[in-house]
Coordinates of C-alpha atoms in Angstrom, one line a residue:
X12 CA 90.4 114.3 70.1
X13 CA 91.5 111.7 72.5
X14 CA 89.7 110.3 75.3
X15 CA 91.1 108.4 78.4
X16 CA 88.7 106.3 80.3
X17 CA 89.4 103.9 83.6
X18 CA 87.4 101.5 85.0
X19 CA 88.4 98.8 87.2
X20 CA 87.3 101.1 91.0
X21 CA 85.0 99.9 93.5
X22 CA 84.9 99.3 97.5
X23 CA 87.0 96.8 98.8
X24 CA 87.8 95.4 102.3
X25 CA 91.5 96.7 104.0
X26 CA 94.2 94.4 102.9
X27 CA 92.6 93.9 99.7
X28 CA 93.7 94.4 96.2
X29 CA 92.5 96.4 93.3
X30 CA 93.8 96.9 89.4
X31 CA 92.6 99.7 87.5
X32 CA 92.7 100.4 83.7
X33 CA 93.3 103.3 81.6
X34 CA 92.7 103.1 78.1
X35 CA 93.3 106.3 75.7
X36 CA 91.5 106.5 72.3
X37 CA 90.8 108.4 69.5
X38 CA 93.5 110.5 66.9
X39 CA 96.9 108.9 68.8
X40 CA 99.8 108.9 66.7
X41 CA 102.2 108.0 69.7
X42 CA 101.6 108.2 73.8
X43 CA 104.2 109.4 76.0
X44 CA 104.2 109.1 79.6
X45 CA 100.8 108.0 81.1
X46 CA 100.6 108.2 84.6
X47 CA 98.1 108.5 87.5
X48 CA 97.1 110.4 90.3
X49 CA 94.6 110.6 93.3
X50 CA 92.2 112.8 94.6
X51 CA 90.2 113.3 97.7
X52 CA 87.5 115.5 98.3
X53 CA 88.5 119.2 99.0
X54 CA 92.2 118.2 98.7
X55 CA 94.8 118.6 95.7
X56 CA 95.5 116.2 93.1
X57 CA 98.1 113.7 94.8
X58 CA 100.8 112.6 92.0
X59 CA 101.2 108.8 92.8
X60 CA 103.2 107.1 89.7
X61 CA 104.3 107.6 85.8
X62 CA 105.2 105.1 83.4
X63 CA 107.3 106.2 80.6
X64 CA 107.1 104.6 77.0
X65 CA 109.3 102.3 77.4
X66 CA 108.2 100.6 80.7
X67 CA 110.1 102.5 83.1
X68 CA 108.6 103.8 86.5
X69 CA 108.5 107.1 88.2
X70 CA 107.0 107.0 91.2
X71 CA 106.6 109.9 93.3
X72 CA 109.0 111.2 95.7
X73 CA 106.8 112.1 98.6
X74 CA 108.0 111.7 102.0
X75 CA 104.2 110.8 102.9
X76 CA 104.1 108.2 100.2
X77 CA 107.6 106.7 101.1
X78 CA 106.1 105.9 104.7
X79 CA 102.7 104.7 103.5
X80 CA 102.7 103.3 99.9
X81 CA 106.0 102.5 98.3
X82 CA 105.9 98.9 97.4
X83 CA 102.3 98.6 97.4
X84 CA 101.5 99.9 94.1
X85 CA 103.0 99.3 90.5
X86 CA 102.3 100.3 86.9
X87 CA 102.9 98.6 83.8
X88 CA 101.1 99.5 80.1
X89 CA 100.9 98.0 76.9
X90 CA 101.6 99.8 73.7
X91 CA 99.2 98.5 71.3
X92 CA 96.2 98.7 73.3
X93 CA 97.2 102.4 74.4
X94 CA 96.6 101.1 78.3
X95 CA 98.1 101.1 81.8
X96 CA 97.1 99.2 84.8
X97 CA 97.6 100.3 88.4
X98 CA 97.9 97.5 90.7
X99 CA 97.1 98.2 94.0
X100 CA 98.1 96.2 97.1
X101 CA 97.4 95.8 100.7
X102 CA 95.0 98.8 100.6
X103 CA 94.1 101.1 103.2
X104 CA 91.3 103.9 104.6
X105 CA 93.7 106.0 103.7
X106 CA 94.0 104.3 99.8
X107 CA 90.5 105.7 99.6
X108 CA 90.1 108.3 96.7
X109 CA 89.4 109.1 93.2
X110 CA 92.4 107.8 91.0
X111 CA 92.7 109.7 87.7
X112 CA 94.7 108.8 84.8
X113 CA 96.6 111.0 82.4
X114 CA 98.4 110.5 79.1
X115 CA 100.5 112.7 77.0
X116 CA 99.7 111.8 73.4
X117 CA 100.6 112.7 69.9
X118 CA 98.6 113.3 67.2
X119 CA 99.4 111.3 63.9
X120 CA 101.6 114.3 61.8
X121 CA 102.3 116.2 64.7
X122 CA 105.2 116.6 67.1
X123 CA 103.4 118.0 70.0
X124 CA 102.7 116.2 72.9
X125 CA 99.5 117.2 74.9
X126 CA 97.8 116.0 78.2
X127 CA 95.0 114.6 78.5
X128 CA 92.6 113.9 81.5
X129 CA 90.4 110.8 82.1
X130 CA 87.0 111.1 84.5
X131 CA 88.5 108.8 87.4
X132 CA 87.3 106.0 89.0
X133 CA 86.6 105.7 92.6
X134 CA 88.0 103.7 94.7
X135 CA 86.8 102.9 98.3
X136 CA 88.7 101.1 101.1
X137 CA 86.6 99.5 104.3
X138 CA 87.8 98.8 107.9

């Protein structure tokens, strides 16, 4: 079984800055794309950025996000400790949320990739 947990959330002023960790464990052969996401109460799951294994970006393509959050946040991992950070920038109310990361990981012996799901960490943005 693998286990992703973040940590790094809390309350923080407008303008401020935030990083947040992810950290997979457990029977990892290999981790694919890790990525993460946000989520406010009684909305969906918002899809903000992946990074793929070898460093590279995705971020999401989202007209909102374009207007409001390009630039402000990036992703970067490393390998050996099975981790990515989300630095966060010039936050907002709106930055408010639960942000949730995900990772596809391999089993040792195995060439299937599967999902996994950490708890999230909340983070909370004052005017």
């Amino acid at each position: 079984q693998v286990q992703l947990v973040e940590s790094g959330g809390g309350a923080v002023q407008a303008g401020g800055s935030l990083t947040l960790s992810c950290t997979a464990s457990g029977n990892i052969g290999s981790i694919s794309g890790m990525a993460w996401y946000r989520q406010v109460p009684g909305e969906s799951r918002e899809f903000i950025v992946e990074i793929t294994n070898d460093g590279n970006p995705i971020y999401t393509r989202s007209a909102l996000w374009a207007r409001s959050g390009k630039g402000r946040f990036s992703i970067t991992r490393d390998n050996t400790k099975h981790t990515a950070w989300l630095r966060m920038a010039n936050l907002t109310v709106d930055d408010t949320a639960v942000y949730i990361c995900s990772a596809e990981v391999r089993p040792p012996r195995s060439i299937q990739f599967t999902t996994y799901w950490g708890q999230g960490t909340q983070v909370t943005v004052s005017s």
